[in-house]
Amino acid sequence: MTATTSAQSLSPLSTELRAAALAALERLGATVPEAAEDAGIAVHSPLSGERIATVRRDGAEETRAAVGQAAEAFTTWRSVPAPARGHVIKRFGELLAEHKADLAELVTIEAGKITSEALGEVQEMIDICDYALGLSRSISGRTVPSERPGHRLMETWHPLGVVGVISAFNFPVAVWSWNTAVALVCGDTVVWKPSEKTLLSAIGSAALLDRALVEAGYPSEISRLVLGELEAGEALVADERVALLSATGSERMGAAVAPVVAGRMGRYLLELGGNNAAVITPSADLDLTTRGVVFSAAGTAGQRCTTLRRLIVHSSIVDDVVARLVRAYEGLPIGDPRTDGTLVGPLVDAGSAERMARSLAEARADGGEVLVGGGEVTVDGAPEATYVAPAIVRMPAQTAVVRRETFAPVLYVMTYDELDEAIALHNDVPQGLSSSIFTLDAREAERFLSEAGSDCGIANVNIGTSGAEIGGAFGGEKSTGGGRESGSDAWKQYMRRATNTINYSTELPLAQGVNFG
Ligand code: NAD
């Protein structure tokens, strides 16, 4: 049950975190695969900045074996009626609800999310199970009029096979469940390679799905977990038995993965970095806007793909907007994410803080002025952890640093005079994930949502860029990867379509009036 990291070498905080994580895993019914410190993958908690456990490292061979097991399980799972598959997901959702606090605790310990956001992440898993249960009774194809008498033309949908899921550290469990709940009701089997930074959360959530499968009499090979790093990820991407590779992470990762999957004619679904902006117009309700901006920009310590990173404010109101935001930022409680009232937890590791400091230096060199935040914050008892004060930077222009995603809480503020100018600035970045406009002017709102407005996969009015619901399709354009997950008709990506023509007549008329003898 325990990993081999010795409790004696840990600080009091890390000892407490390790004990809490292992206790949560025990309640989840999960077994932690032990490894020696020098052989396994180190599990750090951003709350202490220290290693709290060491787990088995799966490589290419173990990954290929997991794909083999999932491919074998597919041959039976695909023929289980979809509503019966839905019942497994329903049970998984019940187990998630029962263990919501346990899983959220692991998410907080490994990803550093404040308790409320960690609970929200698990709630998102429960929500997608509800959605997938409904989907299991509503997956349907079209019947299309045939031009030939006595013929029926219809579409049927079939499972693809093995779906490979690669996930990022910042949504350590929800992204897997979006993919898995939908893929499983579609009849696919799943191999998951979670982020190497959040392995305990993955072990805990996979244990619940195993339980739901086994209780219903199905083999747990329908869902496989690979505890690996780059080698395991690359093996999953290259494996020809993986029919769909759904990968969430940086644009860099997507650029490495896409050509490999395309080269073997596989399908991919990419959910990559964002560089999300909000336009604030003169008619905006500034109280509501301030709250929406602070949650989207500083929440999750700026570590969401949908984090608000750019603010494009009408020049007539920019001083007022900035003053309100600076006031709000100065009062942000930063600290242990388990403590009531904390709104900003730690960055995932010191590397993130270094990248944030480099981006701030580059912004200053470009003429930017840091109005608030940007420095490291010391939290009692956690000298190795990396806490930062979320920063607001006034920029004279959208320079290279602004056009890049820095995965930390930095909000760049720029100004505009005409809405067309704001939209052009908004779209002039490589990424296309999420966007917002704050306005009470219906014309401005509609223009932002029109084909000549935001070029993102998500475009909102009077709410921030983050915090999507599972009912809509989630994903973004351009270098964000073009994938869509979760609700709406995203399920179609997990299935293949067959067009069937059935002749129930006694003749054999050919399409387009062709006469063949
Ligand atoms: P990352 O790209 O470093 O790692 C993500 C995952 O990809 C990890 O599991 C990693 O092991 C794996 N990986 C990396 N290179 C690989 C390769 N060449 N082949 C196979 N697997 C590989 O990202 P991260 O730091 O964990 O997460 C933060 C990033 O993820 C940000 O850019 C964020 O915007 C993005 N993200 C996007 C979404 C979305 O839905 N669009 C959601 C969450 C996070």
XYZ file of C-alpha atoms and ligand atoms in Angstrom:
561
model
C 0.000 0.000 0.000
C 2.822 2.397 0.690
C 5.423 3.856 -1.606
C 9.016 3.511 -0.527
C 9.850 7.167 0.097
C 10.984 7.127 3.691
C 8.934 9.245 6.028
C 12.040 10.100 8.096
C 13.616 12.146 5.278
C 10.547 14.358 4.863
C 9.751 17.760 6.351
C 6.777 17.850 8.760
C 4.554 19.268 6.015
C 5.583 16.622 3.477
C 5.084 13.904 6.099
C 1.557 15.200 6.652
C 0.861 15.420 2.905
C 2.180 11.943 2.247
C 0.080 10.475 5.050
C -3.009 12.312 3.810
C -2.456 11.135 0.228
C -1.918 7.518 1.230
C -4.983 7.588 3.490
C -7.111 9.036 0.675
C -5.844 6.335 -1.697
C -6.694 3.667 0.834
C -10.245 5.012 1.107
C -10.428 4.927 -2.693
C -9.405 1.261 -2.602
C -6.280 1.979 -4.631
C -2.922 0.270 -4.394
C 0.189 2.403 -4.923
C 2.814 0.469 -6.891
C 5.976 0.860 -4.868
C 9.362 1.759 -6.305
C 12.767 2.577 -4.901
C 13.599 6.293 -4.870
C 16.260 5.903 -7.554
C 14.145 3.674 -9.816
C 10.642 5.068 -9.833
C 8.931 8.354 -10.678
C 9.113 10.970 -7.949
C 5.749 12.317 -6.821
C 6.089 15.885 -5.547
C 3.499 17.981 -3.821
C 3.531 21.648 -4.836
C 2.298 22.419 -1.303
C 5.716 21.525 0.101
C 7.769 21.422 -3.106
C 9.155 18.062 -1.987
C 8.939 14.428 -3.029
C 6.240 12.689 -1.038
C 6.281 9.290 -2.745
C 7.931 7.247 -5.491
C 5.929 5.059 -7.831
C 6.641 2.463 -10.497
C 7.894 3.811 -13.820
C 6.227 2.221 -16.854
C 8.178 2.417 -20.100
C 7.483 1.603 -23.735
C 7.151 -2.134 -23.147
C 4.571 -1.773 -20.372
C 2.670 0.742 -22.488
C 2.505 -1.620 -25.450
C 1.354 -4.402 -23.128
C -1.439 -2.166 -21.785
C -2.534 -1.339 -25.338
C -2.542 -5.066 -26.130
C -4.811 -5.765 -23.145
C -7.158 -2.929 -24.059
C -7.257 -4.118 -27.694
C -8.178 -7.615 -26.523
C -10.869 -6.264 -24.172
C -12.298 -4.238 -27.060
C -13.320 -7.401 -28.895
C -15.960 -8.084 -26.226
C -16.720 -4.572 -24.917
C -17.743 -3.306 -28.369
C -20.632 -5.802 -28.448
C -22.016 -4.946 -25.002
C -25.183 -2.877 -25.618
C -24.506 0.829 -25.200
C -27.123 1.270 -22.408
C -25.384 -1.530 -20.456
C -22.067 0.276 -20.957
C -23.830 3.384 -19.711
C -24.731 1.564 -16.489
C -21.044 1.022 -15.744
C -20.455 4.741 -16.164
C -23.462 5.473 -13.962
C -21.891 3.357 -11.219
C -18.541 5.074 -11.778
C -20.331 8.412 -11.260
C -21.880 7.130 -8.015
C -18.463 6.029 -6.745
C -17.023 9.425 -7.669
C -19.797 11.170 -5.746
C -19.172 8.908 -2.734
C -15.411 9.617 -2.858
C -15.540 13.214 -4.068
C -13.629 14.564 -1.067
C -10.950 11.822 -1.247
C -10.181 12.437 -4.890
C -10.299 16.214 -4.455
C -7.791 15.916 -1.615
C -5.368 14.112 -3.946
C -5.880 16.781 -6.623
C -5.084 19.486 -4.083
C -2.002 17.651 -2.812
C -0.600 16.951 -6.287
C -1.802 19.825 -8.472
C -2.056 22.487 -5.751
C -5.684 23.458 -6.464
C -7.651 25.136 -3.679
C -10.159 22.720 -2.146
C -13.185 24.315 -3.799
C -11.629 24.041 -7.273
C -10.454 20.488 -6.621
C -14.005 19.525 -5.576
C -15.204 21.277 -8.729
C -12.878 19.155 -10.831
C -14.329 15.957 -9.345
C -17.846 17.346 -9.810
C -16.999 17.754 -13.494
C -16.220 14.008 -13.557
C -19.594 13.241 -11.984
C -21.304 15.540 -14.495
C -19.694 13.835 -17.493
C -20.854 10.462 -16.137
C -24.443 11.804 -16.078
C -23.960 13.078 -19.603
C -22.464 9.809 -20.852
C -25.288 7.790 -19.271
C -27.791 9.807 -21.327
C -25.584 9.457 -24.381
C -25.605 5.672 -23.997
C -29.322 5.724 -24.898
C -29.186 8.434 -27.518
C -26.229 7.738 -29.830
C -27.925 7.721 -33.196
C -27.374 7.950 -36.926
C -29.472 9.451 -39.693
C -31.725 7.847 -42.224
C -31.359 9.623 -45.563
C -33.771 9.449 -48.535
C -32.461 7.031 -51.183
C -32.776 7.940 -54.876
C -33.481 4.275 -55.653
C -36.916 2.680 -55.126
C -37.032 -0.054 -52.480
C -33.766 1.081 -50.891
C -32.903 2.475 -47.507
C -29.872 4.663 -46.879
C -28.711 5.123 -43.315
C -25.732 5.874 -41.122
C -24.638 3.655 -38.259
C -22.002 4.495 -35.646
C -19.494 1.980 -34.341
C -16.737 2.093 -31.750
C -13.210 2.821 -32.958
C -11.078 0.520 -30.798
C -8.470 1.613 -28.272
C -8.477 5.297 -27.305
C -5.162 6.552 -25.909
C -5.519 9.420 -23.431
C -2.571 11.643 -22.508
C -3.400 14.256 -19.887
C -1.794 17.353 -18.374
C -1.015 18.052 -14.716
C -3.473 20.915 -14.292
C -6.628 18.839 -14.835
C -5.225 15.603 -13.459
C -8.496 13.660 -13.368
C -11.320 15.532 -15.140
C -9.818 15.436 -18.637
C -9.355 11.680 -18.436
C -12.964 11.249 -17.331
C -14.296 13.458 -20.170
C -12.567 11.150 -22.600
C -13.166 7.896 -20.795
C -16.858 8.244 -19.907
C -17.698 9.101 -23.518
C -15.280 6.593 -25.081
C -16.558 3.753 -22.896
C -20.246 4.295 -23.692
C -19.238 4.526 -27.360
C -17.771 1.013 -26.987
C -14.076 1.907 -27.062
C -11.518 0.822 -24.504
C -9.025 3.292 -23.008
C -5.325 3.436 -22.132
C -4.473 6.472 -19.995
C -1.065 8.026 -19.549
C -1.574 10.800 -16.999
C 0.889 13.594 -16.331
C 3.965 12.310 -14.522
C 3.311 15.122 -12.003
C -0.066 13.799 -10.840
C 0.218 10.037 -10.631
C -1.510 9.510 -7.272
C -4.670 11.294 -8.457
C -4.621 9.052 -11.520
C -4.164 5.892 -9.449
C -7.071 6.915 -7.206
C -9.519 7.702 -9.995
C -8.590 4.670 -12.102
C -9.251 2.460 -9.052
C -12.858 3.694 -8.918
C -13.480 2.896 -12.574
C -11.883 -0.548 -12.148
C -14.304 -1.151 -9.288
C -17.314 -0.117 -11.385
C -16.215 -2.419 -14.218
C -15.450 -5.425 -12.054
C -18.653 -5.071 -9.977
C -20.621 -5.244 -13.230
C -18.714 -8.348 -14.324
C -16.490 -6.769 -16.964
C -12.701 -7.047 -17.151
C -10.731 -4.091 -15.807
C -8.582 -4.283 -18.993
C -11.307 -2.139 -20.589
C -9.513 0.761 -18.898
C -5.733 0.680 -18.444
C -3.452 3.087 -16.593
C 0.180 3.589 -17.609
C 2.379 5.349 -15.049
C 5.026 6.775 -17.314
C 6.880 9.766 -18.644
C 7.973 10.713 -22.151
C 8.941 7.170 -23.156
C 5.499 5.827 -22.265
C 3.769 8.765 -23.952
C 5.738 8.275 -27.151
C 4.988 4.552 -27.186
C 1.261 5.236 -26.850
C 1.356 7.815 -29.643
C 3.238 5.511 -32.011
C 1.156 2.383 -31.367
C -0.896 1.508 -34.452
C -3.491 -0.257 -32.307
C -4.445 3.113 -30.777
C -7.259 4.217 -33.072
C -7.725 7.640 -31.465
C -5.093 9.522 -29.520
C -6.600 12.213 -27.322
C -3.796 14.387 -25.978
C -4.057 17.347 -23.624
C -1.048 19.513 -22.875
C 1.267 22.156 -24.262
C 1.396 23.286 -27.883
C 4.907 21.823 -27.942
C 3.574 18.383 -27.026
C 0.827 18.614 -29.652
C 3.320 19.545 -32.345
C 5.372 16.447 -31.475
C 2.404 14.085 -31.291
C 0.287 15.102 -34.306
C 2.728 14.163 -37.097
C 3.382 10.742 -35.551
C -0.319 9.856 -35.326
C -1.032 11.311 -38.769
C 1.929 9.359 -40.166
C 0.289 6.085 -39.178
C -3.144 7.317 -40.363
C -4.513 7.331 -36.823
C -6.967 9.878 -35.505
C -5.996 12.521 -32.990
C -7.893 14.884 -30.748
C -5.697 17.675 -29.422
C -6.453 20.007 -26.497
C -3.445 22.286 -26.252
C -2.386 25.623 -24.829
C -4.533 28.731 -24.805
C -3.815 32.453 -24.716
C -7.231 33.667 -23.783
C -8.398 37.255 -23.879
C -11.336 39.360 -22.760
C -12.482 42.565 -24.410
C -13.935 45.123 -21.983
C -16.110 47.743 -23.619
C -17.289 51.102 -22.231
C -20.770 49.760 -21.422
C -19.494 46.824 -19.321
C -20.842 46.290 -15.791
C -17.506 46.822 -14.079
C -18.397 45.158 -10.767
C -19.326 41.944 -12.557
C -16.379 42.330 -14.939
C -13.882 42.679 -12.105
C -15.124 39.503 -10.447
C -15.123 37.604 -13.742
C -11.624 38.756 -14.625
C -10.086 38.010 -11.219
C -11.489 34.464 -11.138
C -10.359 33.716 -14.693
C -6.930 35.341 -14.426
C -5.793 34.519 -10.884
C -7.844 31.370 -10.133
C -5.944 28.063 -10.159
C -2.846 30.307 -9.867
C -3.123 30.965 -13.611
C -2.694 27.277 -14.418
C -5.778 26.564 -16.522
C -5.716 26.195 -20.272
C -8.602 28.685 -20.213
C -6.907 31.136 -17.822
C -7.441 34.755 -18.840
C -4.060 36.061 -19.959
C -4.869 39.173 -22.009
C -7.228 42.050 -21.288
C -8.166 44.384 -24.132
C -9.827 47.401 -22.542
C -11.420 50.481 -24.119
C -9.070 53.406 -23.516
C -11.871 55.495 -21.927
C -12.261 53.066 -18.990
C -8.843 51.437 -18.696
C -7.688 53.440 -15.661
C -10.854 52.572 -13.734
C -10.651 48.875 -14.735
C -6.987 48.611 -13.811
C -7.506 50.368 -10.456
C -10.298 47.925 -9.538
C -8.221 44.916 -10.565
C -5.113 46.064 -8.702
C -7.223 46.557 -5.560
C -8.677 43.059 -5.926
C -5.242 41.506 -6.592
C -3.747 43.204 -3.524
C -6.342 41.451 -1.368
C -5.970 37.957 -2.861
C -5.325 35.391 -0.101
C -2.303 33.338 -1.244
C -1.242 30.225 0.636
C -1.951 26.625 1.538
C -4.776 25.611 -0.817
C -6.357 23.458 1.899
C -6.976 26.482 4.121
C -10.447 28.050 4.077
C -10.379 31.389 2.327
C -7.238 30.787 0.261
C -7.864 31.770 -3.361
C -4.392 31.293 -4.837
C -2.397 28.128 -4.203
C 1.116 27.235 -5.344
C 2.567 26.863 -8.828
C 3.146 23.245 -9.724
C 6.935 23.562 -9.479
C 9.900 25.932 -9.452
C 10.248 25.690 -13.238
C 6.881 27.426 -13.619
C 8.028 30.294 -11.396
C 11.222 30.660 -13.420
C 9.238 30.846 -16.666
C 6.950 33.442 -15.087
C 9.927 35.553 -13.966
C 11.463 35.331 -17.454
C 8.207 36.423 -19.085
C 7.878 39.370 -16.702
C 11.469 40.444 -17.475
C 10.732 40.210 -21.201
C 7.522 42.216 -20.787
C 9.433 44.934 -18.904
C 12.056 45.013 -21.658
C 9.198 45.514 -24.140
C 8.029 48.577 -22.210
C 5.521 46.815 -19.964
C 4.853 48.031 -16.425
C 4.138 45.516 -13.683
C 1.274 47.129 -11.736
C 0.884 44.511 -9.033
C 2.297 41.099 -8.034
C 4.885 39.073 -9.867
C 7.103 38.175 -6.916
C 7.465 34.942 -5.005
C 5.558 34.613 -1.733
C 6.881 32.704 1.272
C 4.414 30.418 2.994
C 5.142 29.233 6.540
C 6.448 25.685 6.786
C 6.897 25.329 3.011
C 10.312 26.808 2.131
C 10.691 24.591 -0.962
C 7.229 25.351 -2.387
C 6.691 27.935 -5.132
C 3.991 30.463 -4.383
C 3.724 33.641 -6.472
C 1.628 36.787 -6.352
C -0.523 36.987 -9.498
C 0.683 39.836 -11.708
C -0.988 42.506 -13.842
C 1.213 44.091 -16.494
C 0.236 47.149 -18.549
C 1.633 46.628 -22.077
C 2.142 49.236 -24.796
C 1.652 46.583 -27.507
C 0.992 42.874 -28.040
C 4.626 41.798 -28.171
C 6.040 38.278 -28.520
C 5.796 37.525 -24.795
C 2.080 38.411 -24.796
C 1.461 36.203 -27.817
C 2.948 33.207 -25.987
C 1.274 31.139 -23.246
C 3.112 31.509 -19.924
C 1.493 28.930 -17.660
C 1.369 31.142 -14.574
C -0.786 34.047 -13.309
C 0.269 36.947 -15.542
C -2.447 39.206 -16.975
C -1.382 41.621 -19.727
C -3.524 44.734 -20.193
C -3.730 46.528 -23.549
C -6.110 49.190 -24.849
C -8.256 49.827 -27.941
C -10.434 52.582 -29.360
C -12.581 50.811 -31.981
C -14.131 47.358 -31.560
C -12.627 46.133 -34.864
C -9.206 46.989 -33.469
C -9.957 45.054 -30.266
C -11.082 41.978 -32.227
C -8.007 42.119 -34.474
C -5.752 42.288 -31.392
C -7.756 39.519 -29.776
C -7.280 37.153 -32.730
C -3.640 38.040 -33.385
C -2.150 35.169 -31.353
C -1.296 31.600 -32.413
C -3.787 30.022 -29.973
C -7.591 29.934 -30.199
C -9.099 28.393 -27.078
C -11.339 30.692 -25.032
C -12.494 34.305 -25.186
C -14.922 36.751 -23.606
C -16.464 40.135 -24.118
C -17.812 42.195 -21.242
C -20.467 44.546 -22.622
C -24.103 45.529 -22.168
C -24.327 46.544 -25.830
C -26.080 43.802 -27.825
C -24.458 44.888 -31.084
C -20.974 44.565 -29.643
C -21.776 41.189 -28.097
C -23.221 39.790 -31.321
C -20.319 41.124 -33.350
C -17.866 39.391 -31.012
C -19.757 36.098 -31.432
C -20.100 36.453 -35.216
C -17.895 34.988 -37.954
C -16.017 38.314 -37.936
C -15.482 38.185 -34.159
C -13.548 35.885 -31.843
C -11.757 33.052 -33.657
C -11.784 30.795 -30.574
C -13.544 27.501 -29.857
C -15.179 29.144 -26.826
C -16.589 32.682 -26.946
C -18.484 34.073 -23.940
C -20.421 37.208 -23.048
C -20.229 38.685 -19.546
C -18.466 35.721 -18.006
C -14.754 34.978 -17.889
C -12.796 32.667 -20.159
C -12.527 29.760 -17.702
C -15.020 27.420 -16.055
C -16.782 25.643 -18.930
C -19.708 23.255 -18.400
C -19.567 19.689 -19.713
C -22.739 19.957 -21.837
C -21.014 22.002 -24.541
C -18.184 20.808 -26.758
C -14.859 21.926 -25.282
C -11.776 22.832 -27.286
C -10.059 25.428 -29.393
C -8.736 26.356 -32.802
C -5.345 27.138 -34.367
C -2.397 25.994 -32.258
C -4.808 24.882 -29.518
C -5.282 21.851 -31.744
C -8.861 21.888 -33.098
C -10.144 19.038 -30.910
C -13.529 18.952 -29.198
C -14.237 16.957 -26.054
C -17.003 16.487 -23.544
C -20.591 17.361 -24.564
C -22.609 18.273 -27.667
C -21.652 15.947 -30.547
C -18.027 15.451 -29.426
C -18.871 11.708 -29.064
C -18.640 11.377 -32.848
C -14.867 11.629 -32.598
C -14.825 8.424 -30.550
C -16.764 6.451 -33.159
C -16.584 5.596 -36.835
C -19.477 6.171 -39.181
C -20.678 3.596 -41.705
C -23.078 4.479 -44.503
C -25.378 1.544 -45.222
C -27.545 1.074 -48.307
C -30.111 -1.697 -48.039
C -31.994 -2.991 -51.062
C -35.349 -4.499 -50.089
C -36.701 -4.580 -53.669
C -36.436 -7.304 -56.291
C -34.583 -5.012 -58.726
C -30.980 -3.845 -58.774
C -31.110 -0.193 -59.893
C -27.722 1.540 -59.886
C -27.159 5.027 -58.481
C -26.947 8.010 -60.856
C -28.975 6.006 -63.415
C -25.973 3.942 -64.475
C -26.907 1.053 -66.769
C -24.477 -1.870 -66.612
C -25.589 -4.470 -69.097
P 2.902 19.028 -21.122
O 2.743 19.239 -22.569
O 4.237 19.253 -20.516
O 2.498 17.511 -20.742
C 1.204 17.023 -21.010
C 1.256 15.511 -21.161
O 1.918 15.184 -22.388
C 2.016 14.785 -20.066
O 1.323 13.603 -19.750
C 3.356 14.465 -20.727
O 3.997 13.350 -20.193
C 2.918 14.213 -22.156
N 3.933 14.426 -23.205
C 4.777 15.470 -23.330
N 5.487 15.359 -24.471
C 5.082 14.221 -25.090
C 5.429 13.566 -26.307
N 6.349 14.056 -27.121
N 4.791 12.421 -26.625
C 3.838 11.928 -25.820
N 3.470 12.492 -24.638
C 4.079 13.636 -24.284
O 1.794 19.942 -20.381
P 1.581 20.223 -18.831
O 2.638 21.124 -18.328
O 1.305 18.959 -18.102
O 0.186 21.006 -18.875
C 0.063 22.365 -19.150
C -0.282 22.609 -20.597
O -1.455 21.881 -20.974
C -0.627 24.056 -20.888
O -0.085 24.432 -22.113
C -2.143 24.054 -20.925
O -2.705 25.132 -21.643
C -2.406 22.748 -21.576
N -3.757 22.265 -21.304
C -4.679 22.330 -22.305
C -5.982 21.940 -22.057
C -7.042 22.041 -23.125
O -8.078 21.434 -22.943
N -6.835 22.770 -24.210
C -6.342 21.467 -20.790
C -5.367 21.385 -19.806
C -4.078 21.794 -20.081
